[in-house]
GROMACS .gro file of C-alpha atoms in nm:
model
  440
    1MET     CA    1  -0.656   1.583   2.512
    2ILE     CA    2  -0.297   1.523   2.410
    3ALA     CA    3  -0.196   1.811   2.194
    4GLU     CA    4   0.137   1.679   2.106
    5HIS     CA    5   0.379   1.418   2.182
    6ASN     CA    6   0.766   1.366   2.128
    7LEU     CA    7   0.792   1.095   1.877
    8ALA     CA    8   1.163   1.130   1.835
    9ASN     CA    9   1.273   0.871   2.099
   10HIS     CA   10   1.280   0.568   1.877
   11ALA     CA   11   1.218   0.206   2.044
   12LYS     CA   12   1.542  -0.001   2.036
   13GLN     CA   13   1.513  -0.237   1.711
   14ASN     CA   14   1.695  -0.570   1.656
   15LEU     CA   15   1.750  -0.459   1.293
   16ASN     CA   16   1.831  -0.130   1.125
   17ASP     CA   17   1.558   0.094   0.986
   18THR     CA   18   1.583  -0.017   0.614
   19CYS     CA   19   1.645  -0.387   0.688
   20VAL     CA   20   1.338  -0.578   0.504
   21HIS     CA   21   1.127  -0.246   0.489
   22ASP     CA   22   1.333  -0.150   0.172
   23TRP     CA   23   1.246  -0.484  -0.019
   24TYR     CA   24   0.952  -0.277  -0.145
   25ARG     CA   25   0.757   0.046  -0.043
   26PHE     CA   26   0.530   0.280  -0.187
   27VAL     CA   27   0.511   0.649  -0.138
   28LEU     CA   28   0.199   0.655   0.087
   29ALA     CA   29   0.343   0.437   0.351
   30TYR     CA   30   0.431   0.590   0.693
   31PRO     CA   31   0.781   0.535   0.835
   32ASP     CA   32   0.884   0.235   1.022
   33HIS     CA   33   1.007   0.424   1.314
   34LEU     CA   34   0.655   0.548   1.370
   35VAL     CA   35   0.538   0.208   1.445
   36SER     CA   36   0.834   0.135   1.676
   37ASP     CA   37   0.735   0.460   1.861
   38MET     CA   38   0.372   0.350   1.888
   39ILE     CA   39   0.476   0.009   2.009
   40ASP     CA   40   0.690   0.185   2.280
   41TYR     CA   41   0.424   0.446   2.349
   42PHE     CA   42   0.149   0.154   2.414
   43GLY     CA   43   0.398  -0.079   2.595
   44ILE     CA   44   0.317  -0.345   2.366
   45GLN     CA   45   0.517  -0.671   2.471
   46PRO     CA   46   0.625  -0.977   2.259
   47GLY     CA   47   0.351  -1.219   2.228
   48GLN     CA   48   0.081  -0.976   2.200
   49THR     CA   49  -0.108  -0.916   1.872
   50VAL     CA   50  -0.133  -0.607   1.669
   51LEU     CA   51  -0.392  -0.555   1.390
   52ASP     CA   52  -0.336  -0.330   1.075
   53PRO     CA   53  -0.641  -0.348   0.878
   54PHE     CA   54  -0.496  -0.122   0.605
   55ALA     CA   55  -0.167  -0.289   0.615
   56GLY     CA   56   0.001  -0.136   0.293
   57THR     CA   57   0.340  -0.297   0.206
   58GLY     CA   58   0.368  -0.425   0.563
   59THR     CA   59   0.534  -0.170   0.771
   60THR     CA   60   0.350  -0.227   1.104
   61LEU     CA   61   0.377  -0.620   1.021
   62VAL     CA   62   0.752  -0.608   0.977
   63GLU     CA   63   0.830  -0.387   1.268
   64CYS     CA   64   0.622  -0.612   1.485
   65LYS     CA   65   0.784  -0.915   1.359
   66LYS     CA   66   1.106  -0.786   1.457
   67GLN     CA   67   1.026  -0.700   1.817
   68GLY     CA   68   0.862  -1.052   1.868
   69ILE     CA   69   0.502  -0.908   1.841
   70HIS     CA   70   0.243  -1.112   1.670
   71SER     CA   71   0.051  -0.923   1.403
   72THR     CA   72  -0.219  -0.971   1.141
   73GLY     CA   73  -0.269  -0.742   0.837
   74ILE     CA   74  -0.551  -0.681   0.582
   75ASP     CA   75  -0.509  -0.484   0.249
   76ALA     CA   76  -0.745  -0.453  -0.041
   77ASN     CA   77  -0.482  -0.398  -0.295
   78PRO     CA   78  -0.334  -0.749  -0.392
   79VAL     CA   79   0.015  -0.642  -0.472
   80ALA     CA   80   0.047  -0.473  -0.122
   81ALA     CA   81  -0.078  -0.781   0.044
   82PHE     CA   82   0.164  -0.991  -0.157
   83ALA     CA   83   0.437  -0.772  -0.058
   84CYS     CA   84   0.311  -0.799   0.315
   85ARG     CA   85   0.340  -1.173   0.289
   86VAL     CA   86   0.696  -1.200   0.131
   87LYS     CA   87   0.830  -0.944   0.367
   88THR     CA   88   0.741  -1.129   0.669
   89LYS     CA   89   0.844  -1.479   0.555
   90TRP     CA   90   1.194  -1.520   0.700
   91GLY     CA   91   1.243  -1.876   0.733
   92ILE     CA   92   1.429  -1.925   0.416
   93ASN     CA   93   1.702  -2.168   0.382
   94LEU     CA   94   1.996  -1.944   0.266
   95SER     CA   95   2.166  -2.209   0.079
   96GLU     CA   96   1.878  -2.290  -0.110
   97PHE     CA   97   1.821  -1.930  -0.191
   98ASP     CA   98   2.158  -1.891  -0.311
   99GLU     CA   99   2.126  -2.179  -0.538
  100GLN     CA  100   1.801  -2.075  -0.682
  101SER     CA  101   1.855  -1.719  -0.712
  102GLY     CA  102   2.195  -1.799  -0.858
  103LYS     CA  103   2.049  -2.015  -1.128
  104PHE     CA  104   1.783  -1.758  -1.211
  105MET     CA  105   2.011  -1.480  -1.232
  106GLN     CA  106   2.250  -1.700  -1.468
  107SER     CA  107   1.952  -1.781  -1.690
  108LEU     CA  108   1.846  -1.409  -1.698
  109LYS     CA  109   2.208  -1.290  -1.775
  110GLY     CA  110   2.218  -1.546  -2.071
  111ALA     CA  111   1.898  -1.444  -2.199
  112LEU     CA  112   1.965  -1.091  -2.195
  113ALA     CA  113   2.280  -1.124  -2.376
  114ASP     CA  114   2.128  -1.332  -2.646
  115ILE     CA  115   1.819  -1.104  -2.697
  116PHE     CA  116   1.942  -0.773  -2.629
  117PRO     CA  117   2.316  -0.770  -2.699
  118GLN     CA  118   2.345  -0.415  -2.752
  119SER     CA  119   2.027  -0.309  -2.571
  120SER     CA  120   1.914  -0.086  -2.858
  121GLN     CA  121   1.797  -0.325  -3.130
  122GLN     CA  122   1.412  -0.310  -3.199
  123LEU     CA  123   1.263  -0.656  -3.107
  124SER     CA  124   0.896  -0.793  -3.112
  125PHE     CA  125   0.788  -0.990  -2.807
  126ASP     CA  126   0.788  -1.287  -3.049
  127ASP     CA  127   1.167  -1.264  -3.065
  128LEU     CA  128   1.189  -1.348  -2.699
  129ALA     CA  129   1.307  -1.718  -2.745
  130PRO     CA  130   1.416  -1.923  -2.456
  131PRO     CA  131   1.765  -1.926  -2.321
  132ALA     CA  132   1.991  -2.206  -2.221
  133GLU     CA  133   1.836  -2.521  -2.068
  134ASN     CA  134   1.530  -2.458  -2.310
  135VAL     CA  135   1.313  -2.311  -2.053
  136PRO     CA  136   0.982  -2.262  -2.203
  137PHE     CA  137   0.792  -1.932  -2.199
  138SER     CA  138   0.424  -1.903  -2.155
  139GLU     CA  139   0.177  -1.815  -2.431
  140PRO     CA  140   0.085  -1.524  -2.509
  141LEU     CA  141   0.378  -1.340  -2.342
  142VAL     CA  142   0.195  -1.032  -2.297
  143ASP     CA  143  -0.087  -0.821  -2.445
  144VAL     CA  144   0.077  -0.489  -2.514
  145ASP     CA  145  -0.243  -0.315  -2.585
  146ALA     CA  146  -0.416  -0.404  -2.294
  147ILE     CA  147  -0.110  -0.308  -2.060
  148GLN     CA  148  -0.103   0.055  -2.220
  149SER     CA  149  -0.474   0.097  -2.154
  150LEU     CA  150  -0.444   0.018  -1.795
  151ILE     CA  151  -0.108   0.199  -1.701
  152PRO     CA  152  -0.016   0.582  -1.707
  153LYS     CA  153   0.098   0.671  -2.042
  154ASN     CA  154   0.492   0.645  -2.099
  155ALA     CA  155   0.517   0.492  -1.746
  156ILE     CA  156   0.777   0.256  -1.880
  157SER     CA  157   0.959   0.277  -2.195
  158ASP     CA  158   0.974   0.010  -2.459
  159LEU     CA  159   1.310  -0.163  -2.407
  160PRO     CA  160   1.295  -0.178  -2.001
  161LEU     CA  161   0.946  -0.320  -2.033
  162ARG     CA  162   1.083  -0.604  -2.275
  163LYS     CA  163   1.346  -0.694  -2.030
  164ILE     CA  164   1.108  -0.711  -1.740
  165PHE     CA  165   0.879  -0.941  -1.927
  166LEU     CA  166   1.181  -1.156  -2.006
  167ALA     CA  167   1.277  -1.166  -1.649
  168LYS     CA  168   0.922  -1.241  -1.540
  169GLN     CA  169   0.867  -1.515  -1.804
  170LEU     CA  170   1.178  -1.693  -1.660
  171LEU     CA  171   1.047  -1.653  -1.298
  172ASP     CA  172   0.697  -1.787  -1.410
  173VAL     CA  173   0.829  -2.141  -1.493
  174LEU     CA  174   0.985  -2.182  -1.166
  175PRO     CA  175   0.792  -2.386  -0.884
  176ASP     CA  176   0.580  -2.192  -0.643
  177THR     CA  177   0.777  -2.148  -0.331
  178PRO     CA  178   0.896  -1.857  -0.093
  179ILE     CA  179   1.209  -1.817  -0.273
  180LYS     CA  180   1.029  -1.753  -0.597
  181GLU     CA  181   0.801  -1.514  -0.420
  182LEU     CA  182   1.108  -1.320  -0.295
  183LEU     CA  183   1.260  -1.321  -0.646
  184GLN     CA  184   0.928  -1.180  -0.789
  185LEU     CA  185   0.913  -0.902  -0.524
  186ALA     CA  186   1.270  -0.811  -0.611
  187LEU     CA  187   1.162  -0.772  -0.973
  188ILE     CA  188   0.854  -0.578  -0.894
  189SER     CA  189   1.073  -0.341  -0.656
  190VAL     CA  190   1.345  -0.269  -0.952
  191THR     CA  191   1.068  -0.243  -1.215
  192ILE     CA  192   0.920   0.071  -1.019
  193LYS     CA  193   1.243   0.225  -0.879
  194ASP     CA  194   1.500   0.157  -1.166
  195ALA     CA  195   1.318   0.066  -1.480
  196SER     CA  196   1.003   0.282  -1.485
  197ASN     CA  197   0.971   0.635  -1.561
  198LEU     CA  198   0.735   0.704  -1.254
  199GLY     CA  199   0.809   0.958  -0.989
  200PHE     CA  200   0.631   1.017  -0.657
  201GLY     CA  201   0.610   1.333  -0.475
  202PRO     CA  202   0.357   1.248  -0.334
  203GLU     CA  203   0.128   1.195  -0.616
  204VAL     CA  204   0.240   0.948  -0.888
  205TYR     CA  205   0.357   1.104  -1.221
  206VAL     CA  206   0.579   1.029  -1.525
  207LYS     CA  207   0.904   1.194  -1.539
  208ARG     CA  208   0.996   1.421  -1.823
  209LYS     CA  209   1.320   1.241  -1.858
  210LYS     CA  210   1.244   0.890  -1.961
  211LYS     CA  211   1.458   0.587  -1.911
  212GLU     CA  212   1.512   0.433  -2.267
  213ASP     CA  213   1.713   0.146  -2.112
  214VAL     CA  214   1.806  -0.023  -1.775
  215ASP     CA  215   2.082  -0.255  -1.676
  216LEU     CA  216   1.835  -0.496  -1.553
  217TYR     CA  217   2.071  -0.758  -1.435
  218ALA     CA  218   2.279  -0.526  -1.233
  219VAL     CA  219   1.994  -0.347  -1.050
  220LEU     CA  220   1.820  -0.687  -0.999
  221LYS     CA  221   2.130  -0.849  -0.868
  222ALA     CA  222   2.184  -0.569  -0.605
  223LYS     CA  223   1.831  -0.602  -0.493
  224ILE     CA  224   1.855  -0.987  -0.445
  225GLN     CA  225   2.185  -0.939  -0.243
  226LYS     CA  226   2.015  -0.680  -0.027
  227ILE     CA  227   1.721  -0.910   0.049
  228ARG     CA  228   1.981  -1.215   0.108
  229LEU     CA  229   2.158  -0.984   0.365
  230ASP     CA  230   1.846  -0.882   0.533
  231LEU     CA  231   1.728  -1.241   0.550
  232SER     CA  232   2.057  -1.336   0.728
  233LEU     CA  233   2.023  -1.061   0.968
  234ALA     CA  234   1.655  -1.124   1.038
  235GLN     CA  235   1.708  -1.492   1.114
  236GLU     CA  236   1.943  -1.392   1.420
  237ILE     CA  237   1.602  -1.291   1.590
  238GLU     CA  238   1.551  -1.579   1.839
  239GLU     CA  239   1.168  -1.541   1.851
  240PRO     CA  240   1.018  -1.314   1.589
  241GLY     CA  241   0.653  -1.227   1.583
  242LYS     CA  242   0.411  -1.461   1.389
  243VAL     CA  243   0.220  -1.279   1.093
  244THR     CA  244  -0.097  -1.341   0.927
  245VAL     CA  245  -0.194  -1.141   0.588
  246TYR     CA  246  -0.543  -1.144   0.434
  247THR     CA  247  -0.632  -0.978   0.091
  248GLY     CA  248  -0.958  -0.813   0.140
  249ASP     CA  249  -1.183  -0.519   0.263
  250ALA     CA  250  -1.114  -0.395   0.628
  251ARG     CA  251  -1.495  -0.335   0.639
  252GLU     CA  252  -1.544  -0.694   0.655
  253ALA     CA  253  -1.241  -0.794   0.881
  254GLY     CA  254  -1.460  -1.024   1.072
  255LYS     CA  255  -1.479  -1.272   0.780
  256TRP     CA  256  -1.106  -1.364   0.863
  257ILE     CA  257  -1.021  -1.266   1.215
  258ARG     CA  258  -1.165  -1.496   1.470
  259GLN     CA  259  -0.911  -1.436   1.760
  260PRO     CA  260  -0.916  -1.128   1.946
  261VAL     CA  261  -0.626  -0.866   1.928
  262ASP     CA  262  -0.462  -0.635   2.171
  263PHE     CA  263  -0.371  -0.331   1.969
  264MET     CA  264  -0.431  -0.179   1.641
  265ILE     CA  265  -0.163   0.040   1.460
  266THR     CA  266  -0.269   0.141   1.111
  267SER     CA  267  -0.318   0.433   0.848
  268PRO     CA  268  -0.650   0.418   0.667
  269PRO     CA  269  -0.674   0.605   0.337
  270TYR     CA  270  -0.750   0.994   0.382
  271PRO     CA  271  -1.027   1.137   0.215
  272ASN     CA  272  -0.776   1.325  -0.031
  273GLU     CA  273  -0.863   1.241  -0.371
  274LYS     CA  274  -0.565   1.006  -0.425
  275ASP     CA  275  -0.642   0.692  -0.631
  276TYR     CA  276  -0.459   0.431  -0.418
  277THR     CA  277  -0.458   0.196  -0.725
  278ARG     CA  278  -0.293   0.420  -0.928
  279THR     CA  279   0.006   0.429  -0.703
  280THR     CA  280   0.077   0.076  -0.768
  281ARG     CA  281  -0.095   0.031  -1.125
  282LEU     CA  282   0.221  -0.063  -1.291
  283GLU     CA  283   0.279  -0.349  -1.044
  284LEU     CA  284  -0.082  -0.464  -1.053
  285VAL     CA  285  -0.085  -0.491  -1.445
  286LEU     CA  286   0.264  -0.598  -1.522
  287PHE     CA  287   0.288  -0.878  -1.273
  288ASP     CA  288  -0.070  -1.023  -1.323
  289PHE     CA  289  -0.266  -0.910  -1.026
  290ILE     CA  290  -0.508  -0.763  -1.242
  291GLN     CA  291  -0.592  -0.864  -1.596
  292ASP     CA  292  -0.843  -0.577  -1.719
  293ARG     CA  293  -1.067  -0.296  -1.609
  294ARG     CA  294  -1.322  -0.526  -1.453
  295ASP     CA  295  -1.045  -0.668  -1.203
  296LEU     CA  296  -0.932  -0.314  -1.134
  297ARG     CA  297  -1.286  -0.189  -1.063
  298GLU     CA  298  -1.311  -0.492  -0.811
  299VAL     CA  299  -1.001  -0.395  -0.620
  300LYS     CA  300  -1.147  -0.047  -0.598
  301GLU     CA  301  -1.465  -0.178  -0.473
  302TYR     CA  302  -1.274  -0.344  -0.159
  303MET     CA  303  -1.142  -0.009  -0.077
  304LEU     CA  304  -1.269   0.286   0.117
  305ARG     CA  305  -1.423   0.560  -0.083
  306SER     CA  306  -1.161   0.823  -0.041
  307HIS     CA  307  -1.160   0.983  -0.386
  308THR     CA  308  -1.403   1.022  -0.688
  309ARG     CA  309  -1.246   0.761  -0.903
  310ASN     CA  310  -1.369   0.487  -0.677
  311VAL     CA  311  -1.726   0.601  -0.577
  312PHE     CA  312  -2.005   0.377  -0.751
  313LYS     CA  313  -2.373   0.422  -0.796
  314THR     CA  314  -2.448   0.116  -0.564
  315ASP     CA  315  -2.243   0.269  -0.273
  316ASN     CA  316  -2.430   0.329   0.043
  317ASP     CA  317  -2.177   0.341   0.327
  318SER     CA  318  -2.307   0.714   0.367
  319GLN     CA  319  -2.620   0.603   0.551
  320PHE     CA  320  -2.406   0.496   0.854
  321VAL     CA  321  -2.339   0.862   0.918
  322ASP     CA  322  -2.669   1.021   0.823
  323ASP     CA  323  -2.722   1.111   1.196
  324ILE     CA  324  -2.370   1.278   1.229
  325PRO     CA  325  -2.452   1.651   1.175
  326GLU     CA  326  -2.091   1.748   1.166
  327ILE     CA  327  -2.018   1.524   0.860
  328GLN     CA  328  -2.349   1.607   0.694
  329SER     CA  329  -2.277   1.985   0.734
  330LEU     CA  330  -1.932   1.932   0.591
  331SER     CA  331  -2.058   1.755   0.287
  332GLN     CA  332  -2.332   2.014   0.242
  333LYS     CA  333  -2.063   2.300   0.250
  334ILE     CA  334  -1.839   2.138  -0.009
  335GLU     CA  335  -2.148   2.100  -0.249
  336GLN     CA  336  -2.239   2.453  -0.171
  337LYS     CA  337  -1.913   2.577  -0.272
  338ARG     CA  338  -1.935   2.369  -0.601
  339ILE     CA  339  -2.279   2.537  -0.672
  340GLU     CA  340  -2.131   2.882  -0.616
  341ARG     CA  341  -1.859   2.818  -0.854
  342GLY     CA  342  -2.073   2.661  -1.119
  343ALA     CA  343  -1.843   2.351  -1.129
  344THR     CA  344  -2.034   2.070  -1.322
  345SER     CA  345  -1.770   1.816  -1.388
  346GLY     CA  346  -1.816   1.468  -1.291
  347PHE     CA  347  -1.523   1.505  -1.024
  348GLU     CA  348  -1.678   1.809  -0.872
  349ARG     CA  349  -2.022   1.668  -0.859
  350LEU     CA  350  -1.896   1.355  -0.665
  351TYR     CA  351  -1.661   1.536  -0.406
  352HIS     CA  352  -1.933   1.606  -0.142
  353ARG     CA  353  -2.021   1.248  -0.177
  354VAL     CA  354  -1.668   1.113  -0.115
  355VAL     CA  355  -1.681   1.273   0.235
  356THR     CA  356  -2.002   1.098   0.348
  357GLU     CA  357  -1.895   0.749   0.188
  358TYR     CA  358  -1.555   0.771   0.332
  359PHE     CA  359  -1.663   0.860   0.688
  360GLY     CA  360  -1.956   0.592   0.654
  361GLY     CA  361  -1.704   0.324   0.539
  362MET     CA  362  -1.481   0.383   0.838
  363TYR     CA  363  -1.774   0.345   1.063
  364ARG     CA  364  -1.822   0.019   0.910
  365ALA     CA  365  -1.441  -0.087   0.945
  366LEU     CA  366  -1.456   0.050   1.316
  367ALA     CA  367  -1.770  -0.148   1.393
  368GLU     CA  368  -1.622  -0.468   1.259
  369LEU     CA  369  -1.304  -0.400   1.456
  370GLN     CA  370  -1.485  -0.345   1.785
  371GLN     CA  371  -1.596  -0.703   1.756
  372ILE     CA  372  -1.235  -0.807   1.752
  373MET     CA  373  -1.071  -0.581   1.981
  374LEU     CA  374  -1.035  -0.682   2.341
  375PRO     CA  375  -1.184  -0.459   2.589
  376LYS     CA  376  -0.932  -0.183   2.692
  377SER     CA  377  -0.732  -0.238   2.385
  378LYS     CA  378  -0.567   0.066   2.217
  379LEU     CA  379  -0.593   0.170   1.858
  380ALA     CA  380  -0.353   0.421   1.683
  381LEU     CA  381  -0.500   0.552   1.343
  382VAL     CA  382  -0.253   0.800   1.158
  383VAL     CA  383  -0.464   1.026   0.937
  384GLY     CA  384  -0.440   1.361   0.781
  385ASP     CA  385  -0.640   1.651   0.775
  386GLN     CA  386  -0.729   1.762   0.403
  387MET     CA  387  -0.791   2.100   0.221
  388SER     CA  388  -1.076   1.994  -0.002
  389TYR     CA  389  -1.077   2.088  -0.377
  390PHE     CA  390  -1.326   2.372  -0.283
  391GLN     CA  391  -1.105   2.493  -0.001
  392VAL     CA  392  -1.328   2.360   0.267
  393PRO     CA  393  -1.119   2.176   0.529
  394ILE     CA  394  -1.156   1.822   0.638
  395TYR     CA  395  -1.039   1.771   0.992
  396THR     CA  396  -1.023   1.386   0.953
  397ALA     CA  397  -0.900   1.286   1.290
  398ARG     CA  398  -1.164   1.492   1.463
  399LEU     CA  399  -1.456   1.342   1.268
  400LEU     CA  400  -1.308   0.978   1.313
  401SER     CA  401  -1.307   1.053   1.670
  402ILE     CA  402  -1.670   1.155   1.659
  403VAL     CA  403  -1.772   0.842   1.469
  404ALA     CA  404  -1.597   0.602   1.685
  405CYS     CA  405  -1.697   0.756   2.023
  406ARG     CA  406  -2.036   0.897   1.936
  407LYS     CA  407  -2.193   0.575   1.764
  408LEU     CA  408  -1.940   0.281   1.858
  409ALA     CA  409  -1.783   0.131   2.167
  410TYR     CA  410  -1.477   0.360   2.183
  411HIS     CA  411  -1.345   0.655   2.363
  412GLU     CA  412  -1.064   0.884   2.272
  413ILE     CA  413  -0.756   0.891   2.467
  414GLY     CA  414  -0.601   1.171   2.285
  415THR     CA  415  -0.480   1.311   1.948
  416LEU     CA  416  -0.093   1.314   1.878
  417LEU     CA  417   0.031   1.574   1.638
  418TRP     CA  418   0.249   1.377   1.405
  419ARG     CA  419   0.386   1.627   1.132
  420THR     CA  420   0.256   1.927   0.910
  421ARG     CA  421   0.292   1.909   0.558
  422LEU     CA  422   0.234   2.112   0.247
  423ALA     CA  423  -0.080   2.022   0.041
  424THR     CA  424  -0.007   1.986  -0.321
  425ALA     CA  425  -0.317   2.124  -0.458
  426THR     CA  426  -0.386   2.410  -0.235
  427ARG     CA  427  -0.029   2.505  -0.124
  428ARG     CA  428  -0.157   2.535   0.235
  429ASN     CA  429  -0.005   2.338   0.546
  430VAL     CA  430  -0.238   2.070   0.687
  431GLU     CA  431  -0.190   1.853   0.998
  432GLU     CA  432  -0.144   1.467   1.018
  433HIS     CA  433  -0.232   1.323   1.346
  434ILE     CA  434  -0.228   0.989   1.542
  435LEU     CA  435  -0.573   0.941   1.677
  436ILE     CA  436  -0.551   0.729   1.996
  437LEU     CA  437  -0.873   0.532   2.078
  438GLU     CA  438  -0.936   0.280   2.335
  439ARG     CA  439  -1.202  -0.014   2.311
  440ASN     CA  440  -1.455   0.030   2.584
   0.00000   0.00000   0.00000
């Protein structure tokens, strides 16, 4: 068993750490240098293929592409999958990018000046008239009530929201091209970072001090310039890796992936009571990835059951770990703690079930993946231990190793200690590990 590994010696990269990665990130992503470290640790060579079945915003995929390594990503969150696709399309004609982004920004500048001359007047969405060139706006522009019912309260103030929708409407009428997608991703990024009231630390929250306005033209211009610079640097790579991205459930990976893969580097959700759709809720709603609560539920159903807000009555992944006493004992211990405390809320009643549904879901994912992984191929799973709501520790890496090695065609090479962090709910230190498996 490897107890610890020095992850400080980063693999050499063709591009700096922020290049492409910073186009759009979310707080739950792992750092890009961890991926380059694992590429070096495994000795992955250009032309080989890496799978990330929980791709997030594409950290693994971007880093592999930089180093000439092919990669495939899957993510159930549609905004994350969109970001993966956009961040790994580098074959953009820069002259065309300059022309189209320049026209868009000029239209936006004129529209903002016409509609928000002082950025203080109160306007209805009906006041958003087309700017120069008579670019038509789609109807209806936005259902404000529907938006407010789906996003955290006060997640974005009224004036920044109006400006974002003005820019979005200008983008919506453009032809569907990779350049349009880049501009959309830029707008999504500045919406969260510069226009919203959201903070991340690591839970998503609404800041006390609200942003009542934003210089959207300035922040979006800076983001587009950064993307343009990164594209020019990325295009200097002679043979970047090929990337394929799917939106879907990792527990059904075999639906899309037919060709065997050489390695896997991923960070699945932890059983940590974090709602992974809440982290990206503003993007999902404002940019039409979901329309209503039914769409939101569908996204959650494609995800591992890592928190009580995405456990449904019809779920039955727990059946796959009924015969693993360590997981059953853990679930029973959590439930016993609940009973002892007299805790009766819906959240508290579901917590023990999250454990069995989560590890049952990971069993399903690993079972699918063993059909795709080549014999002797290596897997790196970045996962964190948890201290449950009832102060019962969940040793995620250890239990995943039991699931993979006892019931499936894997064996453990070792567990690397990646870092120690302070759990926000319990104020206790918990460890995050890199579980290294090999396909038999």
